[in-house]
GROMACS .gro file of C-alpha atoms in nm:
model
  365
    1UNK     CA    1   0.641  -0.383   0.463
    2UNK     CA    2   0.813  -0.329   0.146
    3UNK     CA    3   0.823  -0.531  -0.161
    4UNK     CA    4   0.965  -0.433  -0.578
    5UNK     CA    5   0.759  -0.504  -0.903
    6UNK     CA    6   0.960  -0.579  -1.200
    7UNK     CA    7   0.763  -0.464  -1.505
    8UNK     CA    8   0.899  -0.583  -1.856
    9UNK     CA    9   0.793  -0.550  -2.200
   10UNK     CA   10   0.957  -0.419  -2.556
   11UNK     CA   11   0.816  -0.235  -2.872
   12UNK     CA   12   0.958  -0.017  -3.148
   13UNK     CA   13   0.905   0.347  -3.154
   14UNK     CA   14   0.780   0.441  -3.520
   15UNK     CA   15   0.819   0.797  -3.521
   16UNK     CA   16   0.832   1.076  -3.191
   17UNK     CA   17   0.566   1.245  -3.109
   18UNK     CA   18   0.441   1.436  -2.812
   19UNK     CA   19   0.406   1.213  -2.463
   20UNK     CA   20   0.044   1.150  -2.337
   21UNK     CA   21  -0.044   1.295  -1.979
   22UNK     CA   22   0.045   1.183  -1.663
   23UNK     CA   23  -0.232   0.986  -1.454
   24UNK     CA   24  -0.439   1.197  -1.314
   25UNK     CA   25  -0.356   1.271  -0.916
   26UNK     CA   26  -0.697   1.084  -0.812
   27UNK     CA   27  -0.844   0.820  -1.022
   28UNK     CA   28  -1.162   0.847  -1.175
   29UNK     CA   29  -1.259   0.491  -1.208
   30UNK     CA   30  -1.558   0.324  -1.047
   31UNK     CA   31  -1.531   0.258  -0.692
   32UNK     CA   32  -1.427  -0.126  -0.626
   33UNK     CA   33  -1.808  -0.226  -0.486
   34UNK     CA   34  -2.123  -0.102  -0.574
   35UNK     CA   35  -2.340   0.063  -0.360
   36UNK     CA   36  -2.625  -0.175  -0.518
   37UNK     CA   37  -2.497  -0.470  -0.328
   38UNK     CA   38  -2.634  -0.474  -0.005
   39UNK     CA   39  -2.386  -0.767   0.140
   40UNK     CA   40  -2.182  -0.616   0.414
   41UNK     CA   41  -1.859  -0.583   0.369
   42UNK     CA   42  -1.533  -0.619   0.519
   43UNK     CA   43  -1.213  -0.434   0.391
   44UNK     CA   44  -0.894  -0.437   0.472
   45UNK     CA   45  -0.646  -0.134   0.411
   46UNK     CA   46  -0.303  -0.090   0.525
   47UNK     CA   47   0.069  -0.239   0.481
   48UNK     CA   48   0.236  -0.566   0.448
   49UNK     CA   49   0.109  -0.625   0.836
   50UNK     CA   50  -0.212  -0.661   0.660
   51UNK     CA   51  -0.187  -0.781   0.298
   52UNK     CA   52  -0.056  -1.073   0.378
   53UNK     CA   53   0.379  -1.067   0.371
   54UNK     CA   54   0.490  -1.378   0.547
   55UNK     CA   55   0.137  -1.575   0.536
   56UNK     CA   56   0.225  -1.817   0.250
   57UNK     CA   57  -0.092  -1.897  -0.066
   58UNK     CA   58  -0.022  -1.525  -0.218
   59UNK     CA   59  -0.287  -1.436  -0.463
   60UNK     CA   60   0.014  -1.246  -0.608
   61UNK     CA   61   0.334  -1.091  -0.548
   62UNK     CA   62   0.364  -0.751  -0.549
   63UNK     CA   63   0.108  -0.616  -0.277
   64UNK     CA   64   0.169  -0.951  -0.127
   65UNK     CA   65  -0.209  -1.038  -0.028
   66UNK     CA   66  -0.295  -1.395   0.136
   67UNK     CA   67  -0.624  -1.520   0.219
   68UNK     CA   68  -0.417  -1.624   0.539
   69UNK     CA   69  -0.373  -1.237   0.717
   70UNK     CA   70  -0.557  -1.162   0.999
   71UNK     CA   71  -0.836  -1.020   0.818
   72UNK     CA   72  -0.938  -1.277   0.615
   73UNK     CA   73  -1.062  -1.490   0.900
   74UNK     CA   74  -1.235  -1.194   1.093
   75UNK     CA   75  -1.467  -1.106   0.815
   76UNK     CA   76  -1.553  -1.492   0.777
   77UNK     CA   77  -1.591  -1.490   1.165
   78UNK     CA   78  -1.845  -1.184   1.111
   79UNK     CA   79  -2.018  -1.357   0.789
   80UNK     CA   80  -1.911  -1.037   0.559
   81UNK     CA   81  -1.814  -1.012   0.258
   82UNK     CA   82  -1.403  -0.963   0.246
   83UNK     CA   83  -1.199  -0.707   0.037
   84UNK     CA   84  -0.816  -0.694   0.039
   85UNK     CA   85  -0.659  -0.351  -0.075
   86UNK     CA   86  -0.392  -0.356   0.171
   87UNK     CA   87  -0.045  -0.366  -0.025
   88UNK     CA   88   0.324  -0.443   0.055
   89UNK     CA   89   0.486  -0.102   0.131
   90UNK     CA   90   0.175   0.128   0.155
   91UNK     CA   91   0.191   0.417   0.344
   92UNK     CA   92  -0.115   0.642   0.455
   93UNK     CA   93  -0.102   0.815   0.134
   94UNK     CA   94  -0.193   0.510  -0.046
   95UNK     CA   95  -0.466   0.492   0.134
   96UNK     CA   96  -0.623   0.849  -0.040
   97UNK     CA   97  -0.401   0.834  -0.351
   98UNK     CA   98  -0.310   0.637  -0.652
   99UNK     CA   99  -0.003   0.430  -0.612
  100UNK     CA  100   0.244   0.387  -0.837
  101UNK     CA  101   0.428   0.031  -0.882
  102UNK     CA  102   0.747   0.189  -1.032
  103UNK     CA  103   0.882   0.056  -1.383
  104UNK     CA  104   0.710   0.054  -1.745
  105UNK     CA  105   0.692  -0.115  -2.045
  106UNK     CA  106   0.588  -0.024  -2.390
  107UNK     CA  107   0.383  -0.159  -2.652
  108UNK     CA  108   0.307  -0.094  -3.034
  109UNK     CA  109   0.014  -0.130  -3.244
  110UNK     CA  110  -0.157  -0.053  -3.543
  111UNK     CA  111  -0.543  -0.017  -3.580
  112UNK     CA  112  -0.753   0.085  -3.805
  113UNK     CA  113  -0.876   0.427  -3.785
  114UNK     CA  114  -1.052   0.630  -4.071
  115UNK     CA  115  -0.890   0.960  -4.174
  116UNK     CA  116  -1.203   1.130  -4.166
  117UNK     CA  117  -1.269   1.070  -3.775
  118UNK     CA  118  -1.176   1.423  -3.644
  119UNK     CA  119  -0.959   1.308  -3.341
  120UNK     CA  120  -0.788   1.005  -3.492
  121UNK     CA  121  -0.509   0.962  -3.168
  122UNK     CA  122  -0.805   0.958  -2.954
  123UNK     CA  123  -1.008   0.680  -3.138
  124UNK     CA  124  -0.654   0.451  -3.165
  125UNK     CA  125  -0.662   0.513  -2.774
  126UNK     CA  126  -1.032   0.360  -2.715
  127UNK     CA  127  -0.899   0.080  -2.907
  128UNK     CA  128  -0.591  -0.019  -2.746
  129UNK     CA  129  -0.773  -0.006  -2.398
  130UNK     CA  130  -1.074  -0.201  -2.512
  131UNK     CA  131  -0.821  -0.476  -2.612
  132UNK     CA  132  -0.622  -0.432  -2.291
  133UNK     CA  133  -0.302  -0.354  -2.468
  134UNK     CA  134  -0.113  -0.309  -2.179
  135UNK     CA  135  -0.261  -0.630  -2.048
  136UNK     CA  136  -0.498  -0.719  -1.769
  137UNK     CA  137  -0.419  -0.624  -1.412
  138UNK     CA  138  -0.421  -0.911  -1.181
  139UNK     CA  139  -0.614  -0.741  -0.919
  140UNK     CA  140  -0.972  -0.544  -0.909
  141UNK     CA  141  -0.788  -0.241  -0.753
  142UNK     CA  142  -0.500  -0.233  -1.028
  143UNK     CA  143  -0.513  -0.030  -1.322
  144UNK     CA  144  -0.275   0.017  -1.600
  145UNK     CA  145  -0.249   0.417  -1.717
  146UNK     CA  146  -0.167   0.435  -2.115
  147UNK     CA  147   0.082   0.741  -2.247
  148UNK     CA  148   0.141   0.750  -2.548
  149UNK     CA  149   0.481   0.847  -2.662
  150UNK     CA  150   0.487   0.758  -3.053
  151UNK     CA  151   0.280   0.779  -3.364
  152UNK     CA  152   0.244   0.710  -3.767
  153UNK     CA  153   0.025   0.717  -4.013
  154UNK     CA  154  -0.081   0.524  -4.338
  155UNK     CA  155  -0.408   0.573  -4.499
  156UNK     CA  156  -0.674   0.470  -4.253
  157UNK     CA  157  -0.431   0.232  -4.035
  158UNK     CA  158  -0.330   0.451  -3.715
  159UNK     CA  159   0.029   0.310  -3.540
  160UNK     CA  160   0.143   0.410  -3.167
  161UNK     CA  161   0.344   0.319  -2.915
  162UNK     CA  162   0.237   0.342  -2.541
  163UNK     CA  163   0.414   0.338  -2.232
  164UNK     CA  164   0.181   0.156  -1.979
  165UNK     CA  165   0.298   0.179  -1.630
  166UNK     CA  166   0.067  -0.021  -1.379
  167UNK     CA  167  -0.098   0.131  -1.047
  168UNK     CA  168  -0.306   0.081  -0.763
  169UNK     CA  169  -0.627   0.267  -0.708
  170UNK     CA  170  -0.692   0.496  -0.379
  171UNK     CA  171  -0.696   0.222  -0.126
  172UNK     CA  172  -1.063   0.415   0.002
  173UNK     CA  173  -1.231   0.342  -0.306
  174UNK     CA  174  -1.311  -0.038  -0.154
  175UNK     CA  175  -1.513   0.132   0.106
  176UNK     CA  176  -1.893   0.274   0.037
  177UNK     CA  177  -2.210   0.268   0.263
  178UNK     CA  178  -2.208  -0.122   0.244
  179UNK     CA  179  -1.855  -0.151   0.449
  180UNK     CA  180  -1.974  -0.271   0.789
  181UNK     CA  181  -1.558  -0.256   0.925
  182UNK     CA  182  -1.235  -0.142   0.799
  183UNK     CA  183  -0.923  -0.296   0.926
  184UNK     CA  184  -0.577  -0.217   0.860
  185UNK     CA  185  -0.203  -0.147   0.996
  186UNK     CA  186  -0.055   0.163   0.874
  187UNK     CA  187   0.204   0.410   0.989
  188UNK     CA  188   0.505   0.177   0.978
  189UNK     CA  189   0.652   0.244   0.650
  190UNK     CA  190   0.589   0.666   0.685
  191UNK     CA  191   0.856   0.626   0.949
  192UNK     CA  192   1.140   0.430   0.744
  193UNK     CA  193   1.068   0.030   0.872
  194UNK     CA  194   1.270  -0.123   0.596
  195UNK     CA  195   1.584   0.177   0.649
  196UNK     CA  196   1.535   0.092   1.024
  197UNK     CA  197   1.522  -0.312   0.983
  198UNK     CA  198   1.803  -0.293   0.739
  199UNK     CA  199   2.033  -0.035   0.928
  200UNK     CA  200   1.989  -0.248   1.258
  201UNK     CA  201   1.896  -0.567   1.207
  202UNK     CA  202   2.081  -0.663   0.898
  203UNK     CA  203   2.373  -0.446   0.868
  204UNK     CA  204   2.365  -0.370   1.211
  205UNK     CA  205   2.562  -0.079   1.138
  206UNK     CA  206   2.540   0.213   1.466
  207UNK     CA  207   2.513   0.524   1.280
  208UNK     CA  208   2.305   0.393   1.031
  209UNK     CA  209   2.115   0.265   1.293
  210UNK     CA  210   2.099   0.550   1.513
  211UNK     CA  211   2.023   0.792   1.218
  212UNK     CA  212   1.702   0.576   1.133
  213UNK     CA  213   1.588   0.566   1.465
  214UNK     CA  214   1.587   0.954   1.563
  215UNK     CA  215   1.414   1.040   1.196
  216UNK     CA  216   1.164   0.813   1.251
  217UNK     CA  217   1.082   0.937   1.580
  218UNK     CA  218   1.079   1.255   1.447
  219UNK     CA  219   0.800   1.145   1.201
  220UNK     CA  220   0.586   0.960   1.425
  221UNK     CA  221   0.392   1.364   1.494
  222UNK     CA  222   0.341   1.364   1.134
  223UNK     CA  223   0.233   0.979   1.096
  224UNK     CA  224   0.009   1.029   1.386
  225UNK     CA  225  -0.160   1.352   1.191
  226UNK     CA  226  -0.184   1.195   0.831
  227UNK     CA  227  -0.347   0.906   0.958
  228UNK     CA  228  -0.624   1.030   1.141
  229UNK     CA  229  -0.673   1.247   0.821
  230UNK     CA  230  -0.709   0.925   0.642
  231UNK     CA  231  -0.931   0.750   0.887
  232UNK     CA  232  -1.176   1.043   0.941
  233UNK     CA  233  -1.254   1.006   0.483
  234UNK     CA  234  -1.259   0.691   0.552
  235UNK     CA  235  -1.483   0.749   0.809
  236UNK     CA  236  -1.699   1.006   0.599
  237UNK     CA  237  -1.675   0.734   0.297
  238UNK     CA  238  -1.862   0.487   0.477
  239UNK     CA  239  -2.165   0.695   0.536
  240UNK     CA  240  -2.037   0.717   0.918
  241UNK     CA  241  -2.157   0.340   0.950
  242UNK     CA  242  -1.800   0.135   0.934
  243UNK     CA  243  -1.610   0.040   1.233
  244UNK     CA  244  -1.260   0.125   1.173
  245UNK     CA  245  -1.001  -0.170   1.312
  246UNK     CA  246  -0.633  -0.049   1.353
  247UNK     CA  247  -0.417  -0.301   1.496
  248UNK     CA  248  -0.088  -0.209   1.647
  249UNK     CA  249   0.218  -0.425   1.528
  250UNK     CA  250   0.362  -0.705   1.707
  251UNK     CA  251   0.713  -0.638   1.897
  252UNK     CA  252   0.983  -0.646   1.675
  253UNK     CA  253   1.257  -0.770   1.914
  254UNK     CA  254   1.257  -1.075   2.143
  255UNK     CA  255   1.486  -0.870   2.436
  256UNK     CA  256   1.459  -0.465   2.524
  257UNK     CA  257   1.819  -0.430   2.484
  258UNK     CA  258   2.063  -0.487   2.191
  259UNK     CA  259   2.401  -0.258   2.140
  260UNK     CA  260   2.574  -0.164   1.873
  261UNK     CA  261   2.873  -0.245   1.739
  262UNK     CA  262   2.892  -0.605   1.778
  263UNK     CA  263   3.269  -0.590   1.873
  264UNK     CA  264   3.240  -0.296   2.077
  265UNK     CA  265   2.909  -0.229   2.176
  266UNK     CA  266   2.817   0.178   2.232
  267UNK     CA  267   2.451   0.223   2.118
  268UNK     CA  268   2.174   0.021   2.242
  269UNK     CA  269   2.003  -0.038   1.943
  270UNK     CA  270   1.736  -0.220   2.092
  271UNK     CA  271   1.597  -0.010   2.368
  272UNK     CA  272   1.571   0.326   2.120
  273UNK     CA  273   1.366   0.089   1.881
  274UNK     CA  274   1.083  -0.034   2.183
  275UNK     CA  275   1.080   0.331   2.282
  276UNK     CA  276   0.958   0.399   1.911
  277UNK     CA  277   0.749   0.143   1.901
  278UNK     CA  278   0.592   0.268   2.187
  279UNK     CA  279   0.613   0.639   2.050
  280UNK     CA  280   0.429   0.473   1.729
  281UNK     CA  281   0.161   0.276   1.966
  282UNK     CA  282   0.075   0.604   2.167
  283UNK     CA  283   0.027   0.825   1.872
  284UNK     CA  284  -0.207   0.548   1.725
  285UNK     CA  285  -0.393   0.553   2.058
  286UNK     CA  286  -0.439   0.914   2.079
  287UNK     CA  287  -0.554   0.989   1.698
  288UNK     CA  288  -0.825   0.653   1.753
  289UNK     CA  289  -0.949   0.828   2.060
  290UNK     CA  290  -0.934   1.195   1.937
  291UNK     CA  291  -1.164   1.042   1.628
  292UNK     CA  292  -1.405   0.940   1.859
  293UNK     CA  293  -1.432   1.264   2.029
  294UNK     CA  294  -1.461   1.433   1.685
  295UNK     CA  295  -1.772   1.224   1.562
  296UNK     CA  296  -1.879   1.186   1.877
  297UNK     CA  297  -1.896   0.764   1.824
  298UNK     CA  298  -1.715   0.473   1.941
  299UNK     CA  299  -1.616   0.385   1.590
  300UNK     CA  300  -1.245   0.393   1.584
  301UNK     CA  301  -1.150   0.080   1.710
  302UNK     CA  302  -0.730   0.099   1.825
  303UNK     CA  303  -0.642  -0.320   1.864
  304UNK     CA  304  -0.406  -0.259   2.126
  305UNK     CA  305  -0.413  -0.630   2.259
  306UNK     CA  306  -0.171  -0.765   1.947
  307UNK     CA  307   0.095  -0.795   2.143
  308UNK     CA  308  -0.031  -0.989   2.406
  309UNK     CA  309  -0.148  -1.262   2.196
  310UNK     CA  310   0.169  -1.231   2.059
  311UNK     CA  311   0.291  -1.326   2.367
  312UNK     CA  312   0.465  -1.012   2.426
  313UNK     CA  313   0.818  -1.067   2.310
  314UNK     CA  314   0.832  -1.438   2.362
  315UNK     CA  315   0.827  -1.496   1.996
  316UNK     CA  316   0.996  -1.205   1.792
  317UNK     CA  317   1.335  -1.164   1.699
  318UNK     CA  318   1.634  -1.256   1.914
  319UNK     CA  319   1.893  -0.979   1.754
  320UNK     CA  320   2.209  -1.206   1.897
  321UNK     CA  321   2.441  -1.269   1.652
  322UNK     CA  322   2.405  -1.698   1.623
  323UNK     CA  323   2.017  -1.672   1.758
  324UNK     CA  324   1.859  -1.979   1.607
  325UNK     CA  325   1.478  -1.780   1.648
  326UNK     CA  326   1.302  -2.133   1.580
  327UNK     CA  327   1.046  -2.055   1.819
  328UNK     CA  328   0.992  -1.679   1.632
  329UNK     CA  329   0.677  -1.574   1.494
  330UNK     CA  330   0.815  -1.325   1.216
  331UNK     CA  331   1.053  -1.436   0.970
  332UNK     CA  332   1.411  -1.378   1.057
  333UNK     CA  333   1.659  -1.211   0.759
  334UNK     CA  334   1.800  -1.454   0.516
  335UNK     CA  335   1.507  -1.729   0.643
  336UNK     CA  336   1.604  -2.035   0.372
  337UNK     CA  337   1.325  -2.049   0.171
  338UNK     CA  338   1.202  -1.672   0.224
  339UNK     CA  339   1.208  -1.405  -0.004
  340UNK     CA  340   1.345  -1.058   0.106
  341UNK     CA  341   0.967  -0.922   0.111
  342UNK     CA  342   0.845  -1.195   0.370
  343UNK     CA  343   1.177  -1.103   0.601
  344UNK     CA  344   1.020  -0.935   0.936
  345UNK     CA  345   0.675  -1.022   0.884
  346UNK     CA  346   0.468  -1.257   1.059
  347UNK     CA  347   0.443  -1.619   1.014
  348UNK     CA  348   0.166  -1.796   0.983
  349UNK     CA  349   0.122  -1.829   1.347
  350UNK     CA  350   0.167  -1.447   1.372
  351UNK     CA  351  -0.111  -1.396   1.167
  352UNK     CA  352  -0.296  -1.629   1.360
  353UNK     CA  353  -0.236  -1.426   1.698
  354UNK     CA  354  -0.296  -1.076   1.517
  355UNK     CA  355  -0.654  -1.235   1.393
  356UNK     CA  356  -0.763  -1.317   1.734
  357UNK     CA  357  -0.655  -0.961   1.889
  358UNK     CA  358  -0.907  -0.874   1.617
  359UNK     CA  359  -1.145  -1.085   1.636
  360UNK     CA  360  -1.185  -1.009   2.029
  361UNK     CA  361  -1.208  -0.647   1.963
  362UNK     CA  362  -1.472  -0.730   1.732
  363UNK     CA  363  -1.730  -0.898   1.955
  364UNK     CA  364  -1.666  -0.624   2.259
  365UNK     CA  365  -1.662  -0.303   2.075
   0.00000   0.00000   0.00000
């Protein structure tokens, strides 16, 4: 559910000056579809479970979308229109908030700008981001935010230096009254998957382990209240007409039981982390119900049936040291050919399984 950008770029500083301002805490920009196309409209929201981590054919690599998820074949099964704003490590705040990608670069340029304008700084800045000085983002949703940090002057010709950093819009601005359904995973990260996956899984360290597991269970109360937060704008966004879809994850673990240490084996690992995903599956089964009540509609769709065409545990992770998981449907750590972002998440034949638990919701809800 987690993935890094790597942002690089170089420029001189001419002479200090004070920084520009921070992005703003909601961004101002136009929403990502116009309430002038009528087309209905799928969009997908969420975490790596739903970007695409694991499918293969990225569109790009830092959210990690793939026209292979699960949602890209439900909105074609529903003949709608299909947006992807679900990103590799989002967390319910990304779904009502700008997201940072981390990092920054700078870059330097002179324009012209005439003495007499009265706000000369502010006339160089129109220019840089009509020519897309920081670049083009590689996706509708992305946005590059411009401070400036540097300035000079000779005659008419204006020189600065900006330090673009690159973000995602509010993951809500895809929806509008055209979005027919919303579907998404969420919740996951807000609890600590990749501390929890790492601690257990890879290092397979008790403490670390153990420590992971109790904090996220003591989060899953304040997962369970964000999200429904962020489902009931998203709700209200919509104009009250959009189904919302959220899908429960797949098991994690093949068996119920796993202890920790390997060489002398104290904490069972493996049945605190079903009883959390359980904890997690409840809490998202409650707040899709209690949304219901609230609006007094059956719009809150919970997709509780992913783990049965998952096949229950048959094809996640066996945590054995030595476990060959051939016949697994997520990507085991270290998988040759894998990159750490695709470890945990579905193959393609997960995706597969998730889209159908969809898809069935879809024609009996």
């Amino acid at each position: 559910m987690l993935s890094a950008l790597a942002l690089a770029g170089s420029a001189v500083i001419v002479t200090p000056a004070a920084a520009g301002a921070t992005p703003p805490a909601a961004f101002a920009g136009a929403p990502l579809s116009s309430n002038a196309d009528t087309e209905p409209t799928a969009v997908q929201l969420g975490d790596s479970y739903s970007a695409g981590n694991g499918a293969g054919a990225y569109v790009e690599r830092t959210c990690w979308r793939s026209p292979l998820n699960y949602g890209a074949p439900a909105a074609a099964a529903m003949g709608a229109k299909y947006v992807n704003v679900a990103c590799s490590g989002g967390v319910v705040k990304d779904i009502l908030e700008p997201r940072s990608f981390g990092g920054s670069f700078l870059r330097t340029k002179t324009y012209r700008v005439p003495r007499s304008l009265p706000d000369r700084r502010a006339e160089w800045m129109r220019q840089a981001k009509e020519a897309n000085l920081c670049g083009v983002p590689a996706q509708a949703d992305w946005y590059y935010a411009y401070n400036r940090i540097a300035s000079s002057t000779a005659g008419d010709y204006y020189t600065a230096t900006v330090r673009c950093r690159l973000w995602a819009k509010p993951q809500i601005d895809a929806v509008n009254e055209n979005t027919s359904a919303v579907f998404l995973t969420i919740g996951g990260n807000d609890v600590g998957f990749t501390e929890i996956v790492t601690q257990c899984i890879a290092l397979r360290d008790e403490g670390g382990c153990r420590r992971q597991i109790e904090s996220a269970q003591s989060l899953v109360p304040t997962m369970k209240s964000r999200t429904k937060d962020a489902l009931r704008q998203v709700h209200e966004r919509s104009g009250g007409r959009a189904k919302v879809y959220l899908l429960s994850y797949p098991y994690l673990l093949k068996r119920e039981s796993y202890r920790l240490p390997d060489l002398a084996p104290r904490y069972d690992a493996g049945a605190a982390l079903n009883r959390l995903q359980d904890s997690g599956d409840q809490a998202q089964a409650e707040l899709m119900s209690e949304l219901n009540a609230e609006t007094g509609t059956d719009h809150f769709v919970y997709v509780d049936t992913v783990k049965d065409e998952w096949g229950g545990r048959t094809h996640s992770i066996d945590t054995r040291l030595g476990a060959h998981n051939h016949g697994a449907w997520l990507w085991p750590i270290l998988a040759t050919g894998r990159e750490f972002a695709e470890w945990m998440h579905p193959k393609p034949e997960g995706w597969a399984a998730s889209s159908r638990a969809l898809q069935g919701k879809i024609r009996t809800s």
